[in-house]
Amino acid sequence: MTNILILGGGGMIGQKLAGRIIEHDVFPGANLVLFDRAFPPAGVPVKTVTGDVADPAMVRTLAAGRPDVIFALAAVVSGQAEVEFALGWDVNMMAMWHLLNALKAEHEASGGTYCPRLVFTSSIAVFGGPYPDKIGDEFLSAPQTSYGAQKAACELMVTDFSRKGFIDGLSLRLPTICVRPGKANAAASSFFSGIIREPLNGIEAVLPVADTVRHWHASPRAAAGFLTHAASLDTNLLQGRRALNLPGFSCTVAEQIGALRRVAGQKVVDLIKPVPDQTIMGMVNGWPRDFAPDRAIALGFTAESSFDEIISVYLEDDLSL
């Protein structure tokens, strides 16, 4: 039996991942446990454990269960990490340090036989400009936000603990996940989902940036697929480079809105109201816009090839249309 632990299992991606594991029988007969501070009332019906991922004692307790596969999704989102500096580092970096050391202790206690697969959700925020037209697999990681710096630090730790044989880990640099169901969160990128989700639900949406802004997207369904694929990937193929830029689709906000118009019509698009926000515009101007993720594609990772397809995923998975 495969024992699987999802840290951040109460969040949107954690719930999508758990659903995929169950519905697609990804790990037949697996024992699945979700860990988070809280869970949605109608969440995926599996075992849940509540607690704080930044609590070293709690993390040691989770590691003592010796899960075979750990999905490390728990994080303070980008906007909050920028405003609450100490909290961002405690949750986004120190929690990983405590987790990896707890897993190292279990590895040593087992006589070296315990070596779990750890899949860490990193971010394209590990990059900073100036950018080429497309970011390739050789482009340097040089974050320009606290959130990006925290993710980059975790990537280095995952690589080093893997090099030493304590874990078998890899870091997935997720595109911005869109269209996210539910309410907007504190991520600075939240509006990318909001300008699609809210109008489709008959609600006005605020657009804080120019419609010329270009960004890199993938759906929640693709994100869950990235994670399950990574869990069984032969990491020898990574040749020690354990952080991957993942596939996605690059488009402008205007192209997002054009896709929405094709799907739902002009009356729905009219619910989008431009309200410029200088703070958000300043952050967005420093974000990556397009990628050439050749390594990940060669390793079998896949995502949507149009924004129309991304909207269709939201309609099918979250609006049941």
PDB file of C-alpha atoms in Angstrom:
ATOM      1  CA  MET A   1       0.000   0.000   0.000  1.00  0.00           C
ATOM      2  CA  THR A   2       1.295   3.452  -0.936  1.00  0.00           C
ATOM      3  CA  ASN A   3       1.003   6.026   1.850  1.00  0.00           C
ATOM      4  CA  ILE A   4       0.410   9.512   0.454  1.00  0.00           C
ATOM      5  CA  LEU A   5       0.495  12.800   2.366  1.00  0.00           C
ATOM      6  CA  ILE A   6      -0.734  16.079   0.885  1.00  0.00           C
ATOM      7  CA  LEU A   7       0.467  19.122   2.821  1.00  0.00           C
ATOM      8  CA  GLY A   8      -1.918  21.952   2.020  1.00  0.00           C
ATOM      9  CA  GLY A   9      -4.615  19.394   1.239  1.00  0.00           C
ATOM     10  CA  GLY A  10      -7.431  21.787   2.168  1.00  0.00           C
ATOM     11  CA  GLY A  11      -6.506  24.268  -0.553  1.00  0.00           C
ATOM     12  CA  MET A  12      -7.845  24.348  -4.074  1.00  0.00           C
ATOM     13  CA  ILE A  13      -4.960  22.471  -5.701  1.00  0.00           C
ATOM     14  CA  GLY A  14      -4.774  20.019  -2.790  1.00  0.00           C
ATOM     15  CA  GLN A  15      -8.449  19.185  -3.219  1.00  0.00           C
ATOM     16  CA  LYS A  16      -8.096  18.854  -6.998  1.00  0.00           C
ATOM     17  CA  LEU A  17      -5.082  16.581  -6.530  1.00  0.00           C
ATOM     18  CA  ALA A  18      -6.832  14.379  -3.984  1.00  0.00           C
ATOM     19  CA  GLY A  19      -9.845  14.111  -6.284  1.00  0.00           C
ATOM     20  CA  ARG A  20      -7.651  13.112  -9.207  1.00  0.00           C
ATOM     21  CA  ILE A  21      -5.833  10.462  -7.165  1.00  0.00           C
ATOM     22  CA  ILE A  22      -9.161   8.928  -6.144  1.00  0.00           C
ATOM     23  CA  GLU A  23     -11.108   9.307  -9.392  1.00  0.00           C
ATOM     24  CA  HIS A  24      -8.297   8.115 -11.661  1.00  0.00           C
ATOM     25  CA  ASP A  25      -7.057   5.447  -9.226  1.00  0.00           C
ATOM     26  CA  VAL A  26      -3.555   6.887  -9.667  1.00  0.00           C
ATOM     27  CA  PHE A  27      -2.163   4.883  -6.726  1.00  0.00           C
ATOM     28  CA  PRO A  28      -4.378   1.778  -6.495  1.00  0.00           C
ATOM     29  CA  GLY A  29      -5.211   0.949  -2.893  1.00  0.00           C
ATOM     30  CA  ALA A  30      -3.322   3.984  -1.579  1.00  0.00           C
ATOM     31  CA  ASN A  31      -3.752   5.377   1.919  1.00  0.00           C
ATOM     32  CA  LEU A  32      -4.335   9.109   1.378  1.00  0.00           C
ATOM     33  CA  VAL A  33      -4.022  11.711   4.157  1.00  0.00           C
ATOM     34  CA  LEU A  34      -4.614  15.447   3.762  1.00  0.00           C
ATOM     35  CA  PHE A  35      -3.032  17.958   6.140  1.00  0.00           C
ATOM     36  CA  ASP A  36      -3.974  21.628   6.480  1.00  0.00           C
ATOM     37  CA  ARG A  37      -5.145  24.301   8.894  1.00  0.00           C
ATOM     38  CA  ALA A  38      -8.753  23.833   7.698  1.00  0.00           C
ATOM     39  CA  PHE A  39     -10.775  22.005   5.063  1.00  0.00           C
ATOM     40  CA  PRO A  40     -13.789  22.940   2.922  1.00  0.00           C
ATOM     41  CA  PRO A  41     -17.139  21.643   4.276  1.00  0.00           C
ATOM     42  CA  ALA A  42     -17.758  19.516   1.182  1.00  0.00           C
ATOM     43  CA  GLY A  43     -14.170  18.456   0.638  1.00  0.00           C
ATOM     44  CA  VAL A  44     -12.803  15.217  -0.771  1.00  0.00           C
ATOM     45  CA  PRO A  45     -13.945  12.366   1.540  1.00  0.00           C
ATOM     46  CA  VAL A  46     -10.595  11.072   2.821  1.00  0.00           C
ATOM     47  CA  LYS A  47      -8.697  11.189   6.112  1.00  0.00           C
ATOM     48  CA  THR A  48      -7.779  14.717   7.155  1.00  0.00           C
ATOM     49  CA  VAL A  49      -5.441  16.052   9.842  1.00  0.00           C
ATOM     50  CA  THR A  50      -5.522  19.673  10.981  1.00  0.00           C
ATOM     51  CA  GLY A  51      -2.507  21.629  12.144  1.00  0.00           C
ATOM     52  CA  ASP A  52       0.117  24.215  11.239  1.00  0.00           C
ATOM     53  CA  VAL A  53       2.767  23.222   8.706  1.00  0.00           C
ATOM     54  CA  ALA A  54       5.100  25.770  10.335  1.00  0.00           C
ATOM     55  CA  ASP A  55       4.979  23.842  13.653  1.00  0.00           C
ATOM     56  CA  PRO A  56       8.163  21.705  13.803  1.00  0.00           C
ATOM     57  CA  ALA A  57       6.623  19.228  16.277  1.00  0.00           C
ATOM     58  CA  MET A  58       3.621  18.657  14.021  1.00  0.00           C
ATOM     59  CA  VAL A  59       5.879  18.166  11.011  1.00  0.00           C
ATOM     60  CA  ARG A  60       7.940  15.583  12.915  1.00  0.00           C
ATOM     61  CA  THR A  61       4.736  13.718  13.765  1.00  0.00           C
ATOM     62  CA  LEU A  62       3.707  13.637  10.113  1.00  0.00           C
ATOM     63  CA  ALA A  63       7.167  12.459   9.032  1.00  0.00           C
ATOM     64  CA  ALA A  64       7.093   9.697  11.657  1.00  0.00           C
ATOM     65  CA  GLY A  65       4.267   8.100   9.661  1.00  0.00           C
ATOM     66  CA  ARG A  66       6.829   7.606   6.867  1.00  0.00           C
ATOM     67  CA  PRO A  67       4.641   8.485   3.880  1.00  0.00           C
ATOM     68  CA  ASP A  68       5.905   7.093   0.576  1.00  0.00           C
ATOM     69  CA  VAL A  69       4.843  10.160  -1.412  1.00  0.00           C
ATOM     70  CA  ILE A  70       4.595  13.707  -0.042  1.00  0.00           C
ATOM     71  CA  PHE A  71       3.052  16.563  -1.986  1.00  0.00           C
ATOM     72  CA  ALA A  72       4.281  19.817  -0.417  1.00  0.00           C
ATOM     73  CA  LEU A  73       1.674  22.384  -1.484  1.00  0.00           C
ATOM     74  CA  ALA A  74       1.160  24.454   1.673  1.00  0.00           C
ATOM     75  CA  ALA A  75       2.134  28.103   1.280  1.00  0.00           C
ATOM     76  CA  VAL A  76       1.354  31.712   2.034  1.00  0.00           C
ATOM     77  CA  VAL A  77       0.381  33.215  -1.334  1.00  0.00           C
ATOM     78  CA  SER A  78       2.381  35.891  -3.130  1.00  0.00           C
ATOM     79  CA  GLY A  79       0.566  39.055  -2.078  1.00  0.00           C
ATOM     80  CA  GLN A  80       0.398  38.015   1.570  1.00  0.00           C
ATOM     81  CA  ALA A  81       4.052  36.920   1.598  1.00  0.00           C
ATOM     82  CA  GLU A  82       5.052  40.390   0.377  1.00  0.00           C
ATOM     83  CA  VAL A  83       3.008  42.198   3.038  1.00  0.00           C
ATOM     84  CA  GLU A  84       3.606  39.794   5.963  1.00  0.00           C
ATOM     85  CA  PHE A  85       7.340  39.301   5.534  1.00  0.00           C
ATOM     86  CA  ALA A  86       8.070  37.125   8.582  1.00  0.00           C
ATOM     87  CA  LEU A  87       5.015  34.927   8.056  1.00  0.00           C
ATOM     88  CA  GLY A  88       6.003  34.330   4.437  1.00  0.00           C
ATOM     89  CA  TRP A  89       9.459  33.083   5.405  1.00  0.00           C
ATOM     90  CA  ASP A  90       8.122  30.991   8.302  1.00  0.00           C
ATOM     91  CA  VAL A  91       5.537  29.173   6.193  1.00  0.00           C
ATOM     92  CA  ASN A  92       7.113  29.177   2.754  1.00  0.00           C
ATOM     93  CA  MET A  93      10.721  28.422   3.686  1.00  0.00           C
ATOM     94  CA  MET A  94      11.234  27.395   7.324  1.00  0.00           C
ATOM     95  CA  ALA A  95       8.391  24.873   7.171  1.00  0.00           C
ATOM     96  CA  MET A  96      10.227  23.114   4.334  1.00  0.00           C
ATOM     97  CA  TRP A  97      13.464  23.156   6.358  1.00  0.00           C
ATOM     98  CA  HIS A  98      11.683  21.479   9.296  1.00  0.00           C
ATOM     99  CA  LEU A  99       9.999  18.945   6.986  1.00  0.00           C
ATOM    100  CA  LEU A 100      13.207  17.960   5.243  1.00  0.00           C
ATOM    101  CA  ASN A 101      15.061  17.562   8.526  1.00  0.00           C
ATOM    102  CA  ALA A 102      12.237  15.429   9.919  1.00  0.00           C
ATOM    103  CA  LEU A 103      12.387  13.210   6.821  1.00  0.00           C
ATOM    104  CA  LYS A 104      16.185  13.048   7.143  1.00  0.00           C
ATOM    105  CA  ALA A 105      15.776  11.821  10.738  1.00  0.00           C
ATOM    106  CA  GLU A 106      13.380   9.083   9.587  1.00  0.00           C
ATOM    107  CA  HIS A 107      15.792   8.100   6.805  1.00  0.00           C
ATOM    108  CA  GLU A 108      18.617   7.718   9.313  1.00  0.00           C
ATOM    109  CA  ALA A 109      16.423   5.860  11.829  1.00  0.00           C
ATOM    110  CA  SER A 110      15.475   3.372   9.100  1.00  0.00           C
ATOM    111  CA  GLY A 111      19.108   2.607   8.379  1.00  0.00           C
ATOM    112  CA  GLY A 112      18.842   4.436   5.074  1.00  0.00           C
ATOM    113  CA  THR A 113      15.941   2.402   3.671  1.00  0.00           C
ATOM    114  CA  TYR A 114      13.311   5.138   3.964  1.00  0.00           C
ATOM    115  CA  CYS A 115      13.588   7.643   1.111  1.00  0.00           C
ATOM    116  CA  PRO A 116      10.227   9.237   0.196  1.00  0.00           C
ATOM    117  CA  ARG A 117       9.288  10.925  -3.068  1.00  0.00           C
ATOM    118  CA  LEU A 118       8.670  14.602  -2.334  1.00  0.00           C
ATOM    119  CA  VAL A 119       6.945  16.796  -4.925  1.00  0.00           C
ATOM    120  CA  PHE A 120       7.218  20.494  -4.117  1.00  0.00           C
ATOM    121  CA  THR A 121       5.047  23.118  -5.802  1.00  0.00           C
ATOM    122  CA  SER A 122       7.388  25.938  -6.677  1.00  0.00           C
ATOM    123  CA  SER A 123       6.480  28.891  -8.893  1.00  0.00           C
ATOM    124  CA  ILE A 124       7.530  30.896 -11.914  1.00  0.00           C
ATOM    125  CA  ALA A 125       8.055  33.661  -9.319  1.00  0.00           C
ATOM    126  CA  VAL A 126      11.589  32.255  -8.884  1.00  0.00           C
ATOM    127  CA  PHE A 127      12.460  34.223 -12.032  1.00  0.00           C
ATOM    128  CA  GLY A 128      13.131  37.926 -12.370  1.00  0.00           C
ATOM    129  CA  GLY A 129      13.690  40.215 -15.323  1.00  0.00           C
ATOM    130  CA  PRO A 130      14.928  41.273 -17.697  1.00  0.00           C
ATOM    131  CA  TYR A 131      13.413  38.395 -19.637  1.00  0.00           C
ATOM    132  CA  PRO A 132      13.985  36.940 -23.090  1.00  0.00           C
ATOM    133  CA  ASP A 133      10.938  36.558 -25.341  1.00  0.00           C
ATOM    134  CA  LYS A 134      10.595  33.024 -23.971  1.00  0.00           C
ATOM    135  CA  ILE A 135      12.206  31.697 -20.803  1.00  0.00           C
ATOM    136  CA  GLY A 136      14.079  28.501 -21.575  1.00  0.00           C
ATOM    137  CA  ASP A 137      15.331  25.785 -19.276  1.00  0.00           C
ATOM    138  CA  GLU A 138      18.741  27.472 -18.970  1.00  0.00           C
ATOM    139  CA  PHE A 139      17.431  30.844 -17.724  1.00  0.00           C
ATOM    140  CA  LEU A 140      18.715  31.767 -14.261  1.00  0.00           C
ATOM    141  CA  SER A 141      16.566  31.883 -11.147  1.00  0.00           C
ATOM    142  CA  ALA A 142      16.737  35.446  -9.777  1.00  0.00           C
ATOM    143  CA  PRO A 143      13.540  36.221  -7.841  1.00  0.00           C
ATOM    144  CA  GLN A 144      12.474  39.800  -7.216  1.00  0.00           C
ATOM    145  CA  THR A 145       9.761  39.158  -4.614  1.00  0.00           C
ATOM    146  CA  SER A 146       9.788  37.605  -1.145  1.00  0.00           C
ATOM    147  CA  TYR A 147       7.497  34.821  -2.365  1.00  0.00           C
ATOM    148  CA  GLY A 148       9.834  34.031  -5.253  1.00  0.00           C
ATOM    149  CA  ALA A 149      12.870  34.054  -2.974  1.00  0.00           C
ATOM    150  CA  GLN A 150      11.145  31.671  -0.556  1.00  0.00           C
ATOM    151  CA  LYS A 151      10.246  29.261  -3.354  1.00  0.00           C
ATOM    152  CA  ALA A 152      13.773  29.402  -4.787  1.00  0.00           C
ATOM    153  CA  ALA A 153      15.267  28.645  -1.368  1.00  0.00           C
ATOM    154  CA  CYS A 154      13.047  25.578  -1.060  1.00  0.00           C
ATOM    155  CA  GLU A 155      14.086  24.375  -4.517  1.00  0.00           C
ATOM    156  CA  LEU A 156      17.731  24.432  -3.425  1.00  0.00           C
ATOM    157  CA  MET A 157      16.941  22.529  -0.236  1.00  0.00           C
ATOM    158  CA  VAL A 158      14.943  19.868  -2.090  1.00  0.00           C
ATOM    159  CA  THR A 159      17.821  19.395  -4.508  1.00  0.00           C
ATOM    160  CA  ASP A 160      20.463  19.145  -1.779  1.00  0.00           C
ATOM    161  CA  PHE A 161      18.520  16.749   0.475  1.00  0.00           C
ATOM    162  CA  SER A 162      17.901  14.616  -2.631  1.00  0.00           C
ATOM    163  CA  ARG A 163      21.591  14.692  -3.545  1.00  0.00           C
ATOM    164  CA  LYS A 164      22.405  13.351  -0.091  1.00  0.00           C
ATOM    165  CA  GLY A 165      19.853  10.539  -0.499  1.00  0.00           C
ATOM    166  CA  PHE A 166      17.521  11.590   2.341  1.00  0.00           C
ATOM    167  CA  ILE A 167      14.586  12.110  -0.048  1.00  0.00           C
ATOM    168  CA  ASP A 168      13.881  11.705  -3.761  1.00  0.00           C
ATOM    169  CA  GLY A 169      12.464  15.105  -4.544  1.00  0.00           C
ATOM    170  CA  LEU A 170      11.647  17.479  -7.359  1.00  0.00           C
ATOM    171  CA  SER A 171      10.295  21.011  -7.639  1.00  0.00           C
ATOM    172  CA  LEU A 172       7.573  21.978 -10.097  1.00  0.00           C
ATOM    173  CA  ARG A 173       7.508  25.622 -11.179  1.00  0.00           C
ATOM    174  CA  LEU A 174       3.781  25.985 -11.689  1.00  0.00           C
ATOM    175  CA  PRO A 175       2.322  28.515 -14.111  1.00  0.00           C
ATOM    176  CA  THR A 176      -0.379  30.776 -12.705  1.00  0.00           C
ATOM    177  CA  ILE A 177      -3.317  28.432 -12.160  1.00  0.00           C
ATOM    178  CA  CYS A 178      -6.418  29.696 -13.900  1.00  0.00           C
ATOM    179  CA  VAL A 179      -9.413  29.565 -13.712  1.00  0.00           C
ATOM    180  CA  ARG A 180      -9.406  28.996  -9.952  1.00  0.00           C
ATOM    181  CA  PRO A 181     -12.855  28.145  -8.535  1.00  0.00           C
ATOM    182  CA  GLY A 182     -14.257  29.752  -5.388  1.00  0.00           C
ATOM    183  CA  LYS A 183     -13.462  33.158  -3.980  1.00  0.00           C
ATOM    184  CA  ALA A 184     -10.451  35.317  -4.799  1.00  0.00           C
ATOM    185  CA  ASN A 185      -7.423  34.842  -2.559  1.00  0.00           C
ATOM    186  CA  ALA A 186      -4.604  37.206  -1.558  1.00  0.00           C
ATOM    187  CA  ALA A 187      -2.381  36.252  -4.490  1.00  0.00           C
ATOM    188  CA  ALA A 188      -1.445  39.240  -6.628  1.00  0.00           C
ATOM    189  CA  SER A 189      -2.316  37.090  -9.661  1.00  0.00           C
ATOM    190  CA  SER A 190      -5.858  36.441  -8.422  1.00  0.00           C
ATOM    191  CA  PHE A 191      -7.427  38.797 -10.965  1.00  0.00           C
ATOM    192  CA  PHE A 192      -6.410  36.491 -13.865  1.00  0.00           C
ATOM    193  CA  SER A 193      -9.012  34.022 -12.604  1.00  0.00           C
ATOM    194  CA  GLY A 194     -11.415  36.671 -11.345  1.00  0.00           C
ATOM    195  CA  ILE A 195     -11.988  38.300 -14.736  1.00  0.00           C
ATOM    196  CA  ILE A 196     -13.185  34.926 -16.053  1.00  0.00           C
ATOM    197  CA  ARG A 197     -14.791  33.312 -13.008  1.00  0.00           C
ATOM    198  CA  GLU A 198     -16.868  36.232 -11.764  1.00  0.00           C
ATOM    199  CA  PRO A 199     -18.471  37.166 -15.115  1.00  0.00           C
ATOM    200  CA  LEU A 200     -19.319  33.507 -15.790  1.00  0.00           C
ATOM    201  CA  ASN A 201     -21.129  33.555 -12.441  1.00  0.00           C
ATOM    202  CA  GLY A 202     -22.948  36.807 -13.236  1.00  0.00           C
ATOM    203  CA  ILE A 203     -20.755  38.982 -10.995  1.00  0.00           C
ATOM    204  CA  GLU A 204     -18.756  42.099 -11.850  1.00  0.00           C
ATOM    205  CA  ALA A 205     -14.977  41.646 -11.951  1.00  0.00           C
ATOM    206  CA  VAL A 206     -12.259  44.248 -11.496  1.00  0.00           C
ATOM    207  CA  LEU A 207      -9.353  44.314 -13.968  1.00  0.00           C
ATOM    208  CA  PRO A 208      -6.451  46.134 -12.246  1.00  0.00           C
ATOM    209  CA  VAL A 209      -3.969  46.025 -15.152  1.00  0.00           C
ATOM    210  CA  ALA A 210      -3.868  46.903 -18.857  1.00  0.00           C
ATOM    211  CA  ASP A 211      -5.256  44.297 -21.227  1.00  0.00           C
ATOM    212  CA  THR A 212      -1.855  44.170 -22.940  1.00  0.00           C
ATOM    213  CA  VAL A 213      -0.360  42.302 -19.960  1.00  0.00           C
ATOM    214  CA  ARG A 214       0.874  38.849 -21.002  1.00  0.00           C
ATOM    215  CA  HIS A 215       1.146  35.896 -18.641  1.00  0.00           C
ATOM    216  CA  TRP A 216       1.673  32.110 -18.409  1.00  0.00           C
ATOM    217  CA  HIS A 217      -1.309  29.942 -17.408  1.00  0.00           C
ATOM    218  CA  ALA A 218      -2.447  26.377 -16.816  1.00  0.00           C
ATOM    219  CA  SER A 219      -5.695  24.996 -15.412  1.00  0.00           C
ATOM    220  CA  PRO A 220      -6.263  23.366 -11.996  1.00  0.00           C
ATOM    221  CA  ARG A 221      -6.811  20.097 -13.882  1.00  0.00           C
ATOM    222  CA  ALA A 222      -3.383  20.452 -15.492  1.00  0.00           C
ATOM    223  CA  ALA A 223      -1.829  21.250 -12.094  1.00  0.00           C
ATOM    224  CA  ALA A 224      -3.214  18.048 -10.580  1.00  0.00           C
ATOM    225  CA  GLY A 225      -1.887  16.172 -13.601  1.00  0.00           C
ATOM    226  CA  PHE A 226       1.570  17.712 -13.172  1.00  0.00           C
ATOM    227  CA  LEU A 227       1.688  16.513  -9.577  1.00  0.00           C
ATOM    228  CA  THR A 228       0.574  12.932 -10.153  1.00  0.00           C
ATOM    229  CA  HIS A 229       2.943  12.618 -13.119  1.00  0.00           C
ATOM    230  CA  ALA A 230       5.830  13.903 -10.988  1.00  0.00           C
ATOM    231  CA  ALA A 231       5.068  11.389  -8.248  1.00  0.00           C
ATOM    232  CA  SER A 232       6.010   8.456 -10.484  1.00  0.00           C
ATOM    233  CA  LEU A 233       8.661  10.115 -12.663  1.00  0.00           C
ATOM    234  CA  ASP A 234      12.084   8.494 -12.939  1.00  0.00           C
ATOM    235  CA  THR A 235      14.123  11.254 -11.306  1.00  0.00           C
ATOM    236  CA  ASN A 236      17.354   9.844 -12.763  1.00  0.00           C
ATOM    237  CA  LEU A 237      16.195  11.508 -15.973  1.00  0.00           C
ATOM    238  CA  LEU A 238      16.580  14.903 -14.288  1.00  0.00           C
ATOM    239  CA  GLN A 239      20.373  14.439 -14.058  1.00  0.00           C
ATOM    240  CA  GLY A 240      20.513  16.323 -10.776  1.00  0.00           C
ATOM    241  CA  ARG A 241      18.528  19.346 -12.018  1.00  0.00           C
ATOM    242  CA  ARG A 242      15.449  18.759  -9.930  1.00  0.00           C
ATOM    243  CA  ALA A 243      13.481  21.966 -10.655  1.00  0.00           C
ATOM    244  CA  LEU A 244      11.317  22.010 -13.766  1.00  0.00           C
ATOM    245  CA  ASN A 245       9.573  24.790 -15.712  1.00  0.00           C
ATOM    246  CA  LEU A 246       6.169  23.325 -16.543  1.00  0.00           C
ATOM    247  CA  PRO A 247       4.043  23.647 -19.688  1.00  0.00           C
ATOM    248  CA  GLY A 248       1.343  26.285 -19.949  1.00  0.00           C
ATOM    249  CA  PHE A 249      -0.230  28.754 -22.342  1.00  0.00           C
ATOM    250  CA  SER A 250       0.942  32.338 -22.799  1.00  0.00           C
ATOM    251  CA  CYS A 251      -1.629  34.997 -23.633  1.00  0.00           C
ATOM    252  CA  THR A 252      -2.520  38.623 -22.999  1.00  0.00           C
ATOM    253  CA  VAL A 253      -5.418  39.724 -20.840  1.00  0.00           C
ATOM    254  CA  ALA A 254      -7.117  40.879 -24.053  1.00  0.00           C
ATOM    255  CA  GLU A 255      -6.772  37.340 -25.416  1.00  0.00           C
ATOM    256  CA  GLN A 256      -8.226  35.949 -22.187  1.00  0.00           C
ATOM    257  CA  ILE A 257     -11.194  38.264 -22.586  1.00  0.00           C
ATOM    258  CA  GLY A 258     -11.507  37.287 -26.255  1.00  0.00           C
ATOM    259  CA  ALA A 259     -11.749  33.630 -25.243  1.00  0.00           C
ATOM    260  CA  LEU A 260     -14.416  34.514 -22.675  1.00  0.00           C
ATOM    261  CA  ARG A 261     -16.355  36.399 -25.356  1.00  0.00           C
ATOM    262  CA  ARG A 262     -16.282  33.359 -27.653  1.00  0.00           C
ATOM    263  CA  VAL A 263     -17.526  31.107 -24.880  1.00  0.00           C
ATOM    264  CA  ALA A 264     -20.103  33.305 -23.148  1.00  0.00           C
ATOM    265  CA  GLY A 265     -20.826  36.397 -25.260  1.00  0.00           C
ATOM    266  CA  GLN A 266     -20.402  40.144 -24.932  1.00  0.00           C
ATOM    267  CA  LYS A 267     -22.891  40.614 -22.058  1.00  0.00           C
ATOM    268  CA  VAL A 268     -20.682  38.468 -19.853  1.00  0.00           C
ATOM    269  CA  VAL A 269     -17.538  40.337 -20.949  1.00  0.00           C
ATOM    270  CA  ASP A 270     -19.256  43.639 -20.087  1.00  0.00           C
ATOM    271  CA  LEU A 271     -19.113  42.612 -16.410  1.00  0.00           C
ATOM    272  CA  ILE A 272     -15.337  43.215 -16.462  1.00  0.00           C
ATOM    273  CA  LYS A 273     -14.588  46.723 -15.166  1.00  0.00           C
ATOM    274  CA  PRO A 274     -11.104  48.255 -15.612  1.00  0.00           C
ATOM    275  CA  VAL A 275      -9.954  49.758 -12.294  1.00  0.00           C
ATOM    276  CA  PRO A 276      -6.180  50.425 -12.491  1.00  0.00           C
ATOM    277  CA  ASP A 277      -4.181  49.468  -9.400  1.00  0.00           C
ATOM    278  CA  GLN A 278      -0.639  50.815  -9.414  1.00  0.00           C
ATOM    279  CA  THR A 279       0.610  48.332  -6.806  1.00  0.00           C
ATOM    280  CA  ILE A 280      -0.601  45.308  -8.745  1.00  0.00           C
ATOM    281  CA  MET A 281       0.593  46.773 -12.037  1.00  0.00           C
ATOM    282  CA  GLY A 282       4.047  47.258 -10.528  1.00  0.00           C
ATOM    283  CA  MET A 283       4.190  43.628  -9.432  1.00  0.00           C
ATOM    284  CA  VAL A 284       2.822  42.224 -12.695  1.00  0.00           C
ATOM    285  CA  ASN A 285       5.367  44.167 -14.754  1.00  0.00           C
ATOM    286  CA  GLY A 286       8.099  42.077 -13.132  1.00  0.00           C
ATOM    287  CA  TRP A 287       6.520  38.691 -13.836  1.00  0.00           C
ATOM    288  CA  PRO A 288       7.522  36.159 -16.533  1.00  0.00           C
ATOM    289  CA  ARG A 289       5.365  36.173 -19.670  1.00  0.00           C
ATOM    290  CA  ASP A 290       6.225  33.123 -21.766  1.00  0.00           C
ATOM    291  CA  PHE A 291       8.227  29.903 -21.540  1.00  0.00           C
ATOM    292  CA  ALA A 292       9.805  27.192 -23.664  1.00  0.00           C
ATOM    293  CA  PRO A 293       9.610  24.296 -21.135  1.00  0.00           C
ATOM    294  CA  ASP A 294      11.311  21.712 -23.350  1.00  0.00           C
ATOM    295  CA  ARG A 295      12.632  19.517 -20.518  1.00  0.00           C
ATOM    296  CA  ALA A 296       9.223  19.088 -18.884  1.00  0.00           C
ATOM    297  CA  ILE A 297       7.498  18.386 -22.197  1.00  0.00           C
ATOM    298  CA  ALA A 298      10.128  15.751 -23.047  1.00  0.00           C
ATOM    299  CA  LEU A 299       9.444  14.184 -19.635  1.00  0.00           C
ATOM    300  CA  GLY A 300       5.730  13.853 -20.400  1.00  0.00           C
ATOM    301  CA  PHE A 301       4.181  16.863 -18.632  1.00  0.00           C
ATOM    302  CA  THR A 302       1.212  18.333 -20.526  1.00  0.00           C
ATOM    303  CA  ALA A 303      -1.090  21.364 -20.255  1.00  0.00           C
ATOM    304  CA  GLU A 304      -3.698  23.224 -22.288  1.00  0.00           C
ATOM    305  CA  SER A 305      -2.816  24.668 -25.696  1.00  0.00           C
ATOM    306  CA  SER A 306      -5.320  27.578 -25.703  1.00  0.00           C
ATOM    307  CA  PHE A 307      -7.114  29.797 -23.224  1.00  0.00           C
ATOM    308  CA  ASP A 308     -10.432  28.637 -24.678  1.00  0.00           C
ATOM    309  CA  GLU A 309      -9.467  25.178 -23.442  1.00  0.00           C
ATOM    310  CA  ILE A 310      -8.638  26.543 -19.988  1.00  0.00           C
ATOM    311  CA  ILE A 311     -12.098  28.122 -19.743  1.00  0.00           C
ATOM    312  CA  SER A 312     -13.664  24.859 -20.919  1.00  0.00           C
ATOM    313  CA  VAL A 313     -11.926  23.017 -18.077  1.00  0.00           C
ATOM    314  CA  TYR A 314     -13.436  25.452 -15.559  1.00  0.00           C
ATOM    315  CA  LEU A 315     -16.906  25.020 -17.068  1.00  0.00           C
ATOM    316  CA  GLU A 316     -16.636  21.226 -17.000  1.00  0.00           C
ATOM    317  CA  ASP A 317     -14.955  20.757 -13.631  1.00  0.00           C
ATOM    318  CA  ASP A 318     -16.416  23.564 -11.536  1.00  0.00           C
ATOM    319  CA  LEU A 319     -19.630  24.774 -13.154  1.00  0.00           C
ATOM    320  CA  SER A 320     -20.632  21.353 -14.528  1.00  0.00           C
ATOM    321  CA  LEU A 321     -21.518  22.839 -17.916  1.00  0.00           C
TER     322      LEU A 321
END
